[in-house]
Short mmCIF file of C-alpha atoms in Angstrom, two decimals:
data_model
loop_
_atom_site.label_atom_id
_atom_site.label_comp_id
_atom_site.label_asym_id
_atom_site.label_seq_id
_atom_site.Cartn_x
_atom_site.Cartn_y
_atom_site.Cartn_z
CA MET A 38 7.81 21.17 105.92
CA SER A 39 6.46 23.16 102.71
CA VAL A 40 4.63 26.30 102.09
CA ARG A 41 1.42 26.16 101.70
CA GLY A 42 -1.66 29.35 100.44
CA VAL A 43 -4.07 29.19 102.99
CA ARG A 44 -7.27 31.14 101.24
CA GLY A 45 -10.30 33.30 102.84
CA ALA A 46 -12.71 35.78 101.89
CA ILE A 47 -15.21 38.09 103.73
CA THR A 48 -17.99 40.70 102.79
CA VAL A 49 -18.59 43.95 104.63
CA GLU A 50 -21.78 45.71 104.38
CA VAL A 51 -20.01 49.28 103.90
CA ASN A 52 -17.19 51.12 102.40
CA GLU A 53 -15.90 52.33 105.70
CA GLU A 54 -12.40 52.03 108.03
CA THR A 55 -14.15 50.09 110.75
CA PRO A 56 -16.16 47.69 109.32
CA ILE A 57 -13.00 46.79 106.82
CA LEU A 58 -10.41 46.28 109.54
CA GLN A 59 -13.20 44.52 112.34
CA ALA A 60 -13.86 42.52 108.83
CA THR A 61 -10.09 41.74 108.43
CA THR A 62 -9.10 40.73 111.74
CA LYS A 63 -12.22 38.32 112.23
CA LEU A 64 -11.43 36.80 108.34
CA LEU A 65 -7.75 36.46 109.71
CA HIS A 66 -8.20 34.95 113.23
CA GLU A 67 -10.75 32.30 111.96
CA ILE A 68 -8.08 31.04 109.12
CA VAL A 69 -5.60 31.08 112.12
CA LYS A 70 -7.96 29.49 114.54
CA SER A 71 -8.72 27.03 111.83
CA ASN A 72 -5.14 25.65 111.07
CA GLY A 73 -3.81 25.90 113.72
CA ILE A 74 -1.45 28.92 112.85
CA VAL A 75 1.05 30.81 114.42
CA PRO A 76 3.12 34.20 113.18
CA ASP A 77 6.20 32.40 112.91
CA ASP A 78 5.63 30.25 110.13
CA ILE A 79 4.15 32.97 107.92
CA CYS A 80 5.57 33.69 104.98
CA SER A 81 3.47 36.80 103.85
CA VAL A 82 0.25 37.48 103.50
CA LEU A 83 -1.52 38.63 100.27
CA VAL A 84 -4.67 41.34 101.22
CA THR A 85 -6.84 41.76 97.95
CA VAL A 86 -9.61 43.99 97.73
CA THR A 87 -12.63 45.09 95.53
CA GLY A 88 -12.56 48.23 93.84
CA ASP A 89 -15.50 49.36 95.77
CA LEU A 90 -13.45 49.70 99.58
CA ASP A 91 -11.25 52.31 99.18
CA ALA A 92 -11.87 53.69 103.17
CA THR A 93 -8.60 51.89 104.34
CA PHE A 94 -6.08 49.56 103.70
CA PRO A 95 -7.05 46.11 105.46
CA ALA A 96 -3.23 45.37 106.43
CA ARG A 97 -3.67 48.03 108.93
CA ALA A 98 -5.68 45.48 110.52
CA ILE A 99 -2.78 42.67 110.48
CA ARG A 100 0.35 45.13 111.26
CA VAL A 101 -1.33 45.45 114.75
CA MET A 102 -1.99 42.38 115.78
CA GLU A 103 0.13 40.75 118.47
CA GLY A 104 2.78 39.06 116.88
CA TRP A 105 1.94 40.06 113.46
CA GLU A 106 4.07 43.26 113.31
CA LEU A 107 7.03 41.48 111.32
CA VAL A 108 4.74 39.63 108.80
CA PRO A 109 5.25 41.06 104.92
CA LEU A 110 2.13 42.34 104.05
CA MET A 111 0.65 43.64 100.76
CA CYS A 112 -2.68 45.18 99.55
CA ALA A 113 -3.84 45.11 96.03
CA LEU A 114 -7.25 45.21 94.24
CA GLU A 115 -9.00 42.21 92.83
CA VAL A 116 -9.54 42.23 89.28
CA PRO A 117 -12.57 44.05 88.52
CA VAL A 118 -15.06 41.64 86.64
CA LYS A 119 -18.17 42.35 85.81
CA GLY A 120 -21.07 40.98 87.78
CA SER A 121 -18.44 40.05 90.66
CA LEU A 122 -19.05 39.82 94.17
CA GLU A 123 -18.69 43.19 95.62
CA LYS A 124 -16.93 44.83 98.93
CA CYS A 125 -15.17 41.59 99.38
CA ILE A 126 -11.78 41.40 101.22
CA ARG A 127 -9.60 38.46 100.41
CA LEU A 128 -6.61 37.11 101.83
CA LEU A 129 -4.02 34.27 100.99
CA VAL A 130 -1.42 33.50 103.87
CA HIS A 131 1.35 31.81 102.87
CA VAL A 132 2.45 29.43 105.54
CA ASN A 133 5.20 27.04 106.58
CA THR A 134 3.28 23.72 107.47
CA VAL A 135 3.71 19.90 107.66
CA LYS A 136 0.08 20.08 106.72
CA SER A 137 -0.68 18.35 103.14
CA GLN A 138 -3.00 20.61 100.47
CA ARG A 139 -5.69 18.65 101.67
CA GLU A 140 -5.41 19.10 105.45
CA ILE A 141 -5.66 22.99 104.58
CA GLU A 142 -9.36 24.75 106.16
CA HIS A 143 -9.86 27.79 103.41
CA VAL A 144 -12.27 30.15 105.41
CA TYR A 145 -15.51 32.10 103.31
CA LEU A 146 -17.13 34.06 105.63
CA GLY A 147 -20.58 35.61 105.04
CA GLY A 148 -21.28 37.06 101.26
CA ALA A 149 -18.03 35.38 100.52
CA GLN A 150 -19.49 31.94 101.07
CA VAL A 151 -20.77 31.93 97.71
CA LEU A 152 -17.34 32.23 95.97
CA ARG A 153 -16.46 28.23 96.99
CA PRO A 154 -19.51 26.29 98.74
CA ASP A 155 -17.49 23.17 98.03
CA LEU A 156 -14.89 24.58 100.93
CA THR A 157 -17.24 26.43 102.88
CA LYS A 158 -18.24 24.71 105.95
CA SER A 159 -22.17 24.33 107.04
#
């Protein structure tokens, strides 16, 4: 078994608590579903947000999900590169899995699909 990183990103329309928490939950659910992940297999989750999203900590959405109470979470600010995608939440889920790197399904939703069009499902 190896530790693999599963990437995901999603954008929100407004810097408000509810949309940020809902988007985080939606993104994580899609990552979990696409990769057959259960919380016990998770090593940790790194959550980043762009500087324009400061209404809440996105990790709050994960913390209240059933089975995710003990998963180590960390929030950070994304590097503020000029012209980069705005209002974006990114997840890096570290998971114990037998899957190879090529078998991992990364998830990019909404406006975040522009980040990795090569990995975005149509």
